């Protein structure tokens, strides 16, 4: 099988080759800390051997519950936020047919998302759609106490209870949460829902290869065996202690060197709209892992060529604090050829006979050269094809590189203390019991 590859040649005029070589000691020492599990945050390293340690019986349970839900519901709502939904959406959007949900003869349930926002109109429209649909709910929350999914789940549960009898409601809900604590765990136990456990030592943003991601991904009709096979292959490959065989080490080294040279913003670029949510997942992974202690690369993402018509100007010509990491897909799954037109009023006949992807690739190459000329260094990650196997590789590649990179930056890549601040203020403003003192203090500041 092929593998994803990294090309750093277009960073050469911004960092010297010997700098990458000189960082080798630090990089492989950081990797060793991960392997030996003796660095900061080492109680959250369960993600490292998830691919190779998942058992056939765990996968069979996931597939069996997935099949029951598929048989029961036309619509499946994944309720979760951050790491409890982004990995799921990243894989499904990248691999599944983008328009299957619009087909009347579709083979898979439509996957919808809730609890990833608190938008009242979004919530109303979702509930309104579901009131005459056959639906099921997967509620995903590691802590089991997150407000956004808890609100969405309460509303969806009420709707299920209005439509179905108690047994049917129970069969339409699956909870994925902590093994022993949290409000969701308590509720799931009381109501006797089907449950899956998120391991204690796997943080939310590293949890896509647990039931958090695998169950909804399987329900969507995506092959989770191949996803795991790809990630196992990458897990093995990234044990290498040299740059030549370890693209994650190269990526971690180069992005840190660029950062140290003033490139404070990394833009993840794709040329395939199906990768949009993969980039959202990546943003959480790196943003939440590295943005702390007043340090860290600011991570952003764009969909090209779409965003070349909006952000292209800034990237080409704005403040030179950016670098790009391009997700370059070698081979599309399908073949669409541009037809000849006898009138040629659109003057496109010079493209007749070419595949759409050939145009896309030339846009990618043209942009690469323009942006490097405009002083934006470019890292290229090539992915042989957008299928389960290579997305499995890509997920593990980014996770491992994130762990190494966070250690190089000298932060704990596995905590997220900063996400609590808004919650305390929100609870105080809403008058949550236990927040009375903060309520008075915060009201004075408004
Ligand atoms: O990475 C993380 O841990 C967080 O971003 C969580 O994924 C997010 O806050 C959701 O938390 P929970 O799964 O506990 O509801």
mmCIF file with all atom_site columns, N, CA and C in Angstrom, residues 179-244:
data_model
loop_
_atom_site.group_PDB
_atom_site.id
_atom_site.type_symbol
_atom_site.label_atom_id
_atom_site.label_alt_id
_atom_site.label_comp_id
_atom_site.label_asym_id
_atom_site.label_entity_id
_atom_site.label_seq_id
_atom_site.pdbx_PDB_ins_code
_atom_site.Cartn_x
_atom_site.Cartn_y
_atom_site.Cartn_z
_atom_site.occupancy
_atom_site.B_iso_or_equiv
_atom_site.pdbx_formal_charge
_atom_site.auth_seq_id
_atom_site.auth_comp_id
_atom_site.auth_asym_id
_atom_site.auth_atom_id
_atom_site.pdbx_PDB_model_num
ATOM 1   N N  . UNK A 1 179 ? -16.885 6.056  31.748 1.00 0.00 ? 179 UNK A N  1
ATOM 2   C CA . UNK A 1 179 ? -17.302 4.756  32.293 1.00 0.00 ? 179 UNK A CA 1
ATOM 3   C C  . UNK A 1 179 ? -18.023 4.889  33.625 1.00 0.00 ? 179 UNK A C  1
ATOM 4   N N  . UNK A 1 180 ? -17.740 5.970  34.361 1.00 0.00 ? 180 UNK A N  1
ATOM 5   C CA . UNK A 1 180 ? -18.262 5.997  35.732 1.00 0.00 ? 180 UNK A CA 1
ATOM 6   C C  . UNK A 1 180 ? -18.854 7.326  36.183 1.00 0.00 ? 180 UNK A C  1
ATOM 7   N N  . UNK A 1 181 ? -18.503 8.431  35.531 1.00 0.00 ? 181 UNK A N  1
ATOM 8   C CA . UNK A 1 181 ? -18.975 9.707  36.092 1.00 0.00 ? 181 UNK A CA 1
ATOM 9   C C  . UNK A 1 181 ? -19.619 10.596 35.027 1.00 0.00 ? 181 UNK A C  1
ATOM 10  N N  . UNK A 1 182 ? -20.274 11.689 35.551 1.00 0.00 ? 182 UNK A N  1
ATOM 11  C CA . UNK A 1 182 ? -20.898 12.656 34.649 1.00 0.00 ? 182 UNK A CA 1
ATOM 12  C C  . UNK A 1 182 ? -22.398 12.435 34.566 1.00 0.00 ? 182 UNK A C  1
ATOM 13  N N  . UNK A 1 183 ? -23.111 13.543 34.272 1.00 0.00 ? 183 UNK A N  1
ATOM 14  C CA . UNK A 1 183 ? -24.570 13.486 34.228 1.00 0.00 ? 183 UNK A CA 1
ATOM 15  C C  . UNK A 1 183 ? -25.064 12.534 33.133 1.00 0.00 ? 183 UNK A C  1
ATOM 16  N N  . UNK A 1 184 ? -24.352 12.511 32.017 1.00 0.00 ? 184 UNK A N  1
ATOM 17  C CA . UNK A 1 184 ? -24.799 11.633 30.918 1.00 0.00 ? 184 UNK A CA 1
ATOM 18  C C  . UNK A 1 184 ? -24.661 10.166 31.317 1.00 0.00 ? 184 UNK A C  1
ATOM 19  N N  . UNK A 1 185 ? -23.573 9.855  32.010 1.00 0.00 ? 185 UNK A N  1
ATOM 20  C CA . UNK A 1 185 ? -23.395 8.475  32.479 1.00 0.00 ? 185 UNK A CA 1
ATOM 21  C C  . UNK A 1 185 ? -24.559 8.086  33.409 1.00 0.00 ? 185 UNK A C  1
ATOM 22  N N  . UNK A 1 186 ? -24.883 8.988  34.351 1.00 0.00 ? 186 UNK A N  1
ATOM 23  C CA . UNK A 1 186 ? -25.960 8.694  35.306 1.00 0.00 ? 186 UNK A CA 1
ATOM 24  C C  . UNK A 1 186 ? -27.281 8.462  34.567 1.00 0.00 ? 186 UNK A C  1
ATOM 25  N N  . UNK A 1 187 ? -27.565 9.353  33.623 1.00 0.00 ? 187 UNK A N  1
ATOM 26  C CA . UNK A 1 187 ? -28.813 9.243  32.861 1.00 0.00 ? 187 UNK A CA 1
ATOM 27  C C  . UNK A 1 187 ? -28.848 7.937  32.051 1.00 0.00 ? 187 UNK A C  1
ATOM 28  N N  . UNK A 1 188 ? -27.718 7.639  31.399 1.00 0.00 ? 188 UNK A N  1
ATOM 29  C CA . UNK A 1 188 ? -27.661 6.431  30.559 1.00 0.00 ? 188 UNK A CA 1
ATOM 30  C C  . UNK A 1 188 ? -27.884 5.179  31.395 1.00 0.00 ? 188 UNK A C  1
ATOM 31  N N  . UNK A 1 189 ? -27.308 5.176  32.607 1.00 0.00 ? 189 UNK A N  1
ATOM 32  C CA . UNK A 1 189 ? -27.486 4.013  33.484 1.00 0.00 ? 189 UNK A CA 1
ATOM 33  C C  . UNK A 1 189 ? -28.950 3.903  33.906 1.00 0.00 ? 189 UNK A C  1
ATOM 34  N N  . UNK A 1 190 ? -29.546 5.056  34.298 1.00 0.00 ? 190 UNK A N  1
ATOM 35  C CA . UNK A 1 190 ? -30.920 5.014  34.785 1.00 0.00 ? 190 UNK A CA 1
ATOM 36  C C  . UNK A 1 190 ? -31.892 4.563  33.694 1.00 0.00 ? 190 UNK A C  1
ATOM 37  N N  . UNK A 1 191 ? -31.647 5.072  32.479 1.00 0.00 ? 191 UNK A N  1
ATOM 38  C CA . UNK A 1 191 ? -32.578 4.759  31.384 1.00 0.00 ? 191 UNK A CA 1
ATOM 39  C C  . UNK A 1 191 ? -32.198 3.473  30.646 1.00 0.00 ? 191 UNK A C  1
ATOM 40  N N  . UNK A 1 192 ? -31.078 2.887  31.053 1.00 0.00 ? 192 UNK A N  1
ATOM 41  C CA . UNK A 1 192 ? -30.611 1.646  30.442 1.00 0.00 ? 192 UNK A CA 1
ATOM 42  C C  . UNK A 1 192 ? -30.360 1.779  28.927 1.00 0.00 ? 192 UNK A C  1
ATOM 43  N N  . UNK A 1 193 ? -29.719 2.901  28.545 1.00 0.00 ? 193 UNK A N  1
ATOM 44  C CA . UNK A 1 193 ? -29.369 3.078  27.123 1.00 0.00 ? 193 UNK A CA 1
ATOM 45  C C  . UNK A 1 193 ? -28.224 2.154  26.754 1.00 0.00 ? 193 UNK A C  1
ATOM 46  N N  . UNK A 1 194 ? -28.134 1.848  25.482 1.00 0.00 ? 194 UNK A N  1
ATOM 47  C CA . UNK A 1 194 ? -26.916 1.234  24.943 1.00 0.00 ? 194 UNK A CA 1
ATOM 48  C C  . UNK A 1 194 ? -25.800 2.244  25.160 1.00 0.00 ? 194 UNK A C  1
ATOM 49  N N  . UNK A 1 195 ? -24.665 1.801  25.709 1.00 0.00 ? 195 UNK A N  1
ATOM 50  C CA . UNK A 1 195 ? -23.586 2.778  25.956 1.00 0.00 ? 195 UNK A CA 1
ATOM 51  C C  . UNK A 1 195 ? -22.245 2.266  25.448 1.00 0.00 ? 195 UNK A C  1
ATOM 52  N N  . UNK A 1 196 ? -21.396 3.224  25.132 1.00 0.00 ? 196 UNK A N  1
ATOM 53  C CA . UNK A 1 196 ? -19.989 2.946  24.840 1.00 0.00 ? 196 UNK A CA 1
ATOM 54  C C  . UNK A 1 196 ? -19.170 3.883  25.722 1.00 0.00 ? 196 UNK A C  1
ATOM 55  N N  . UNK A 1 197 ? -17.982 3.411  26.059 1.00 0.00 ? 197 UNK A N  1
ATOM 56  C CA . UNK A 1 197 ? -17.139 4.175  26.981 1.00 0.00 ? 197 UNK A CA 1
ATOM 57  C C  . UNK A 1 197 ? -16.021 4.897  26.220 1.00 0.00 ? 197 UNK A C  1
ATOM 58  N N  . UNK A 1 198 ? -15.791 6.150  26.622 1.00 0.00 ? 198 UNK A N  1
ATOM 59  C CA . UNK A 1 198 ? -14.608 6.870  26.121 1.00 0.00 ? 198 UNK A CA 1
ATOM 60  C C  . UNK A 1 198 ? -13.506 6.629  27.156 1.00 0.00 ? 198 UNK A C  1
ATOM 61  N N  . UNK A 1 199 ? -12.399 6.020  26.730 1.00 0.00 ? 199 UNK A N  1
ATOM 62  C CA . UNK A 1 199 ? -11.366 5.703  27.733 1.00 0.00 ? 199 UNK A CA 1
ATOM 63  C C  . UNK A 1 199 ? -10.888 6.962  28.444 1.00 0.00 ? 199 UNK A C  1
ATOM 64  N N  . UNK A 1 200 ? -10.609 6.808  29.738 1.00 0.00 ? 200 UNK A N  1
ATOM 65  C CA . UNK A 1 200 ? -10.134 7.917  30.567 1.00 0.00 ? 200 UNK A CA 1
ATOM 66  C C  . UNK A 1 200 ? -8.899  8.599  30.002 1.00 0.00 ? 200 UNK A C  1
ATOM 67  N N  . UNK A 1 201 ? -8.015  7.773  29.409 1.00 0.00 ? 201 UNK A N  1
ATOM 68  C CA . UNK A 1 201 ? -6.726  8.325  28.975 1.00 0.00 ? 201 UNK A CA 1
ATOM 69  C C  . UNK A 1 201 ? -6.725  8.806  27.523 1.00 0.00 ? 201 UNK A C  1
ATOM 70  N N  . UNK A 1 202 ? -7.927  9.072  26.975 1.00 0.00 ? 202 UNK A N  1
ATOM 71  C CA . UNK A 1 202 ? -8.013  9.624  25.617 1.00 0.00 ? 202 UNK A CA 1
ATOM 72  C C  . UNK A 1 202 ? -8.803  10.930 25.690 1.00 0.00 ? 202 UNK A C  1
ATOM 73  N N  . UNK A 1 203 ? -8.141  12.036 25.360 1.00 0.00 ? 203 UNK A N  1
ATOM 74  C CA . UNK A 1 203 ? -8.816  13.340 25.375 1.00 0.00 ? 203 UNK A CA 1
ATOM 75  C C  . UNK A 1 203 ? -9.784  13.468 24.199 1.00 0.00 ? 203 UNK A C  1
ATOM 76  N N  . UNK A 1 204 ? -10.735 14.373 24.332 1.00 0.00 ? 204 UNK A N  1
ATOM 77  C CA . UNK A 1 204 ? -11.771 14.529 23.309 1.00 0.00 ? 204 UNK A CA 1
ATOM 78  C C  . UNK A 1 204 ? -11.225 14.651 21.897 1.00 0.00 ? 204 UNK A C  1
ATOM 79  N N  . UNK A 1 205 ? -10.252 15.554 21.705 1.00 0.00 ? 205 UNK A N  1
ATOM 80  C CA . UNK A 1 205 ? -9.785  15.816 20.338 1.00 0.00 ? 205 UNK A CA 1
ATOM 81  C C  . UNK A 1 205 ? -8.936  14.681 19.770 1.00 0.00 ? 205 UNK A C  1
ATOM 82  N N  . UNK A 1 206 ? -8.594  13.703 20.599 1.00 0.00 ? 206 UNK A N  1
ATOM 83  C CA . UNK A 1 206 ? -7.829  12.531 20.135 1.00 0.00 ? 206 UNK A CA 1
ATOM 84  C C  . UNK A 1 206 ? -8.726  11.285 20.087 1.00 0.00 ? 206 UNK A C  1
ATOM 85  N N  . UNK A 1 207 ? -10.056 11.478 20.124 1.00 0.00 ? 207 UNK A N  1
ATOM 86  C CA . UNK A 1 207 ? -10.921 10.323 20.380 1.00 0.00 ? 207 UNK A CA 1
ATOM 87  C C  . UNK A 1 207 ? -11.628 9.745  19.148 1.00 0.00 ? 207 UNK A C  1
ATOM 88  N N  . UNK A 1 208 ? -11.251 10.221 17.956 1.00 0.00 ? 208 UNK A N  1
ATOM 89  C CA . UNK A 1 208 ? -12.023 9.773  16.779 1.00 0.00 ? 208 UNK A CA 1
ATOM 90  C C  . UNK A 1 208 ? -11.911 8.263  16.530 1.00 0.00 ? 208 UNK A C  1
ATOM 91  N N  . UNK A 1 209 ? -10.802 7.654  16.954 1.00 0.00 ? 209 UNK A N  1
ATOM 92  C CA . UNK A 1 209 ? -10.656 6.215  16.713 1.00 0.00 ? 209 UNK A CA 1
ATOM 93  C C  . UNK A 1 209 ? -11.176 5.366  17.879 1.00 0.00 ? 209 UNK A C  1
ATOM 94  N N  . UNK A 1 210 ? -11.973 5.982  18.757 1.00 0.00 ? 210 UNK A N  1
ATOM 95  C CA . UNK A 1 210 ? -12.724 5.245  19.793 1.00 0.00 ? 210 UNK A CA 1
ATOM 96  C C  . UNK A 1 210 ? -14.193 5.186  19.304 1.00 0.00 ? 210 UNK A C  1
ATOM 97  N N  . UNK A 1 211 ? -15.109 4.605  20.084 1.00 0.00 ? 211 UNK A N  1
ATOM 98  C CA . UNK A 1 211 ? -16.517 4.602  19.645 1.00 0.00 ? 211 UNK A CA 1
ATOM 99  C C  . UNK A 1 211 ? -17.077 6.008  19.372 1.00 0.00 ? 211 UNK A C  1
ATOM 100 N N  . UNK A 1 212 ? -16.443 7.054  19.941 1.00 0.00 ? 212 UNK A N  1
ATOM 101 C CA . UNK A 1 212 ? -16.882 8.438  19.674 1.00 0.00 ? 212 UNK A CA 1
ATOM 102 C C  . UNK A 1 212 ? -17.008 8.681  18.180 1.00 0.00 ? 212 UNK A C  1
ATOM 103 N N  . UNK A 1 213 ? -15.973 8.252  17.439 1.00 0.00 ? 213 UNK A N  1
ATOM 104 C CA . UNK A 1 213 ? -16.011 8.429  15.992 1.00 0.00 ? 213 UNK A CA 1
ATOM 105 C C  . UNK A 1 213 ? -16.480 7.167  15.279 1.00 0.00 ? 213 UNK A C  1
ATOM 106 N N  . UNK A 1 214 ? -15.997 6.014  15.768 1.00 0.00 ? 214 UNK A N  1
ATOM 107 C CA . UNK A 1 214 ? -16.222 4.784  14.991 1.00 0.00 ? 214 UNK A CA 1
ATOM 108 C C  . UNK A 1 214 ? -17.702 4.429  14.863 1.00 0.00 ? 214 UNK A C  1
ATOM 109 N N  . UNK A 1 215 ? -18.498 4.662  15.933 1.00 0.00 ? 215 UNK A N  1
ATOM 110 C CA . UNK A 1 215 ? -19.915 4.277  15.841 1.00 0.00 ? 215 UNK A CA 1
ATOM 111 C C  . UNK A 1 215 ? -20.669 5.131  14.800 1.00 0.00 ? 215 UNK A C  1
ATOM 112 N N  . UNK A 1 216 ? -20.647 6.469  14.924 1.00 0.00 ? 216 UNK A N  1
ATOM 113 C CA . UNK A 1 216 ? -21.372 7.238  13.899 1.00 0.00 ? 216 UNK A CA 1
ATOM 114 C C  . UNK A 1 216 ? -20.804 7.051  12.493 1.00 0.00 ? 216 UNK A C  1
ATOM 115 N N  . UNK A 1 217 ? -19.480 6.856  12.407 1.00 0.00 ? 217 UNK A N  1
ATOM 116 C CA . UNK A 1 217 ? -18.867 6.661  11.083 1.00 0.00 ? 217 UNK A CA 1
ATOM 117 C C  . UNK A 1 217 ? -19.389 5.350  10.470 1.00 0.00 ? 217 UNK A C  1
ATOM 118 N N  . UNK A 1 218 ? -19.496 4.301  11.299 1.00 0.00 ? 218 UNK A N  1
ATOM 119 C CA . UNK A 1 218 ? -20.029 3.016  10.796 1.00 0.00 ? 218 UNK A CA 1
ATOM 120 C C  . UNK A 1 218 ? -21.506 3.174  10.428 1.00 0.00 ? 218 UNK A C  1
ATOM 121 N N  . UNK A 1 219 ? -22.260 3.933  11.232 1.00 0.00 ? 219 UNK A N  1
ATOM 122 C CA . UNK A 1 219 ? -23.685 4.133  10.914 1.00 0.00 ? 219 UNK A CA 1
ATOM 123 C C  . UNK A 1 219 ? -23.834 4.819  9.552  1.00 0.00 ? 219 UNK A C  1
ATOM 124 N N  . UNK A 1 220 ? -22.890 5.701  9.252  1.00 0.00 ? 220 UNK A N  1
ATOM 125 C CA . UNK A 1 220 ? -22.953 6.425  7.970  1.00 0.00 ? 220 UNK A CA 1
ATOM 126 C C  . UNK A 1 220 ? -22.581 5.533  6.786  1.00 0.00 ? 220 UNK A C  1
ATOM 127 N N  . UNK A 1 221 ? -22.179 4.286  7.056  1.00 0.00 ? 221 UNK A N  1
ATOM 128 C CA . UNK A 1 221 ? -21.867 3.367  5.955  1.00 0.00 ? 221 UNK A CA 1
ATOM 129 C C  . UNK A 1 221 ? -20.406 3.427  5.533  1.00 0.00 ? 221 UNK A C  1
ATOM 130 N N  . UNK A 1 222 ? -19.577 4.031  6.356  1.00 0.00 ? 222 UNK A N  1
ATOM 131 C CA . UNK A 1 222 ? -18.150 4.135  6.042  1.00 0.00 ? 222 UNK A CA 1
ATOM 132 C C  . UNK A 1 222 ? -17.432 2.918  6.655  1.00 0.00 ? 222 UNK A C  1
ATOM 133 N N  . UNK A 1 223 ? -16.439 2.401  5.933  1.00 0.00 ? 223 UNK A N  1
ATOM 134 C CA . UNK A 1 223 ? -15.758 1.161  6.332  1.00 0.00 ? 223 UNK A CA 1
ATOM 135 C C  . UNK A 1 223 ? -14.759 1.430  7.471  1.00 0.00 ? 223 UNK A C  1
ATOM 136 N N  . UNK A 1 224 ? -15.153 1.082  8.700  1.00 0.00 ? 224 UNK A N  1
ATOM 137 C CA . UNK A 1 224 ? -14.274 1.395  9.838  1.00 0.00 ? 224 UNK A CA 1
ATOM 138 C C  . UNK A 1 224 ? -13.086 0.431  9.917  1.00 0.00 ? 224 UNK A C  1
ATOM 139 N N  . UNK A 1 225 ? -13.206 -0.757 9.321  1.00 0.00 ? 225 UNK A N  1
ATOM 140 C CA . UNK A 1 225 ? -12.052 -1.667 9.325  1.00 0.00 ? 225 UNK A CA 1
ATOM 141 C C  . UNK A 1 225 ? -10.894 -1.046 8.537  1.00 0.00 ? 225 UNK A C  1
ATOM 142 N N  . UNK A 1 226 ? -11.218 -0.482 7.387  1.00 0.00 ? 226 UNK A N  1
ATOM 143 C CA . UNK A 1 226 ? -10.169 0.135  6.554  1.00 0.00 ? 226 UNK A CA 1
ATOM 144 C C  . UNK A 1 226 ? -9.596  1.393  7.227  1.00 0.00 ? 226 UNK A C  1
ATOM 145 N N  . UNK A 1 227 ? -10.468 2.124  7.922  1.00 0.00 ? 227 UNK A N  1
ATOM 146 C CA . UNK A 1 227 ? -10.002 3.311  8.644  1.00 0.00 ? 227 UNK A CA 1
ATOM 147 C C  . UNK A 1 227 ? -8.957  2.904  9.688  1.00 0.00 ? 227 UNK A C  1
ATOM 148 N N  . UNK A 1 228 ? -9.280  1.842  10.417 1.00 0.00 ? 228 UNK A N  1
ATOM 149 C CA . UNK A 1 228 ? -8.362  1.342  11.444 1.00 0.00 ? 228 UNK A CA 1
ATOM 150 C C  . UNK A 1 228 ? -7.085  0.785  10.787 1.00 0.00 ? 228 UNK A C  1
ATOM 151 N N  . UNK A 1 229 ? -7.254  0.048  9.682  1.00 0.00 ? 229 UNK A N  1
ATOM 152 C CA . UNK A 1 229 ? -6.057  -0.505 9.008  1.00 0.00 ? 229 UNK A CA 1
ATOM 153 C C  . UNK A 1 229 ? -5.092  0.604  8.613  1.00 0.00 ? 229 UNK A C  1
ATOM 154 N N  . UNK A 1 230 ? -5.631  1.693  8.081  1.00 0.00 ? 230 UNK A N  1
ATOM 155 C CA . UNK A 1 230 ? -4.774  2.823  7.674  1.00 0.00 ? 230 UNK A CA 1
ATOM 156 C C  . UNK A 1 230 ? -4.074  3.434  8.883  1.00 0.00 ? 230 UNK A C  1
ATOM 157 N N  . UNK A 1 231 ? -4.815  3.572  9.968  1.00 0.00 ? 231 UNK A N  1
ATOM 158 C CA . UNK A 1 231 ? -4.193  4.204  11.144 1.00 0.00 ? 231 UNK A CA 1
ATOM 159 C C  . UNK A 1 231 ? -3.171  3.270  11.793 1.00 0.00 ? 231 UNK A C  1
ATOM 160 N N  . UNK A 1 232 ? -3.414  1.944  11.736 1.00 0.00 ? 232 UNK A N  1
ATOM 161 C CA . UNK A 1 232 ? -2.423  0.991  12.259 1.00 0.00 ? 232 UNK A CA 1
ATOM 162 C C  . UNK A 1 232 ? -1.124  1.103  11.456 1.00 0.00 ? 232 UNK A C  1
ATOM 163 N N  . UNK A 1 233 ? -1.279  1.182  10.124 1.00 0.00 ? 233 UNK A N  1
ATOM 164 C CA . UNK A 1 233 ? -0.075  1.280  9.276  1.00 0.00 ? 233 UNK A CA 1
ATOM 165 C C  . UNK A 1 233 ? 0.721   2.530  9.655  1.00 0.00 ? 233 UNK A C  1
ATOM 166 N N  . UNK A 1 234 ? 0.034   3.636  9.903  1.00 0.00 ? 234 UNK A N  1
ATOM 167 C CA . UNK A 1 234 ? 0.730   4.884  10.250 1.00 0.00 ? 234 UNK A CA 1
ATOM 168 C C  . UNK A 1 234 ? 1.319   4.797  11.659 1.00 0.00 ? 234 UNK A C  1
ATOM 169 N N  . UNK A 1 235 ? 0.578   4.174  12.567 1.00 0.00 ? 235 UNK A N  1
ATOM 170 C CA . UNK A 1 235 ? 1.123   4.008  13.934 1.00 0.00 ? 235 UNK A CA 1
ATOM 171 C C  . UNK A 1 235 ? 2.471   3.283  13.866 1.00 0.00 ? 235 UNK A C  1
ATOM 172 N N  . UNK A 1 236 ? 2.524   2.216  13.033 1.00 0.00 ? 236 UNK A N  1
ATOM 173 C CA . UNK A 1 236 ? 3.770   1.438  12.921 1.00 0.00 ? 236 UNK A CA 1
ATOM 174 C C  . UNK A 1 236 ? 4.865   2.284  12.280 1.00 0.00 ? 236 UNK A C  1
ATOM 175 N N  . UNK A 1 237 ? 4.498   2.941  11.167 1.00 0.00 ? 237 UNK A N  1
ATOM 176 C CA . UNK A 1 237 ? 5.497   3.715  10.431 1.00 0.00 ? 237 UNK A CA 1
ATOM 177 C C  . UNK A 1 237 ? 6.122   4.805  11.312 1.00 0.00 ? 237 UNK A C  1
ATOM 178 N N  . UNK A 1 238 ? 5.294   5.432  12.140 1.00 0.00 ? 238 UNK A N  1
ATOM 179 C CA . UNK A 1 238 ? 5.770   6.586  12.914 1.00 0.00 ? 238 UNK A CA 1
ATOM 180 C C  . UNK A 1 238 ? 6.541   6.181  14.170 1.00 0.00 ? 238 UNK A C  1
ATOM 181 N N  . UNK A 1 239 ? 6.849   4.893  14.316 1.00 0.00 ? 239 UNK A N  1
ATOM 182 C CA . UNK A 1 239 ? 7.769   4.485  15.377 1.00 0.00 ? 239 UNK A CA 1
ATOM 183 C C  . UNK A 1 239 ? 9.207   4.802  14.947 1.00 0.00 ? 239 UNK A C  1
ATOM 184 N N  . UNK A 1 240 ? 9.384   5.065  13.632 1.00 0.00 ? 240 UNK A N  1
ATOM 185 C CA . UNK A 1 240 ? 10.739  5.293  13.092 1.00 0.00 ? 240 UNK A CA 1
ATOM 186 C C  . UNK A 1 240 ? 11.419  6.455  13.804 1.00 0.00 ? 240 UNK A C  1
ATOM 187 N N  . UNK A 1 241 ? 12.713  6.301  14.006 1.00 0.00 ? 241 UNK A N  1
ATOM 188 C CA . UNK A 1 241 ? 13.477  7.328  14.724 1.00 0.00 ? 241 UNK A CA 1
ATOM 189 C C  . UNK A 1 241 ? 14.341  8.129  13.761 1.00 0.00 ? 241 UNK A C  1
ATOM 190 N N  . UNK A 1 242 ? 13.901  8.213  12.516 1.00 0.00 ? 242 UNK A N  1
ATOM 191 C CA . UNK A 1 242 ? 14.653  9.040  11.556 1.00 0.00 ? 242 UNK A CA 1
ATOM 192 C C  . UNK A 1 242 ? 13.656  9.788  10.671 1.00 0.00 ? 242 UNK A C  1
ATOM 193 N N  . UNK A 1 243 ? 14.094  10.965 10.192 1.00 0.00 ? 243 UNK A N  1
ATOM 194 C CA . UNK A 1 243 ? 13.208  11.792 9.358  1.00 0.00 ? 243 UNK A CA 1
ATOM 195 C C  . UNK A 1 243 ? 12.741  11.054 8.106  1.00 0.00 ? 243 UNK A C  1
ATOM 196 N N  . UNK A 1 244 ? 13.653  10.263 7.499  1.00 0.00 ? 244 UNK A N  1
ATOM 197 C CA . UNK A 1 244 ? 13.334  9.658  6.204  1.00 0.00 ? 244 UNK A CA 1
ATOM 198 C C  . UNK A 1 244 ? 12.056  8.822  6.245  1.00 0.00 ? 244 UNK A C  1
#
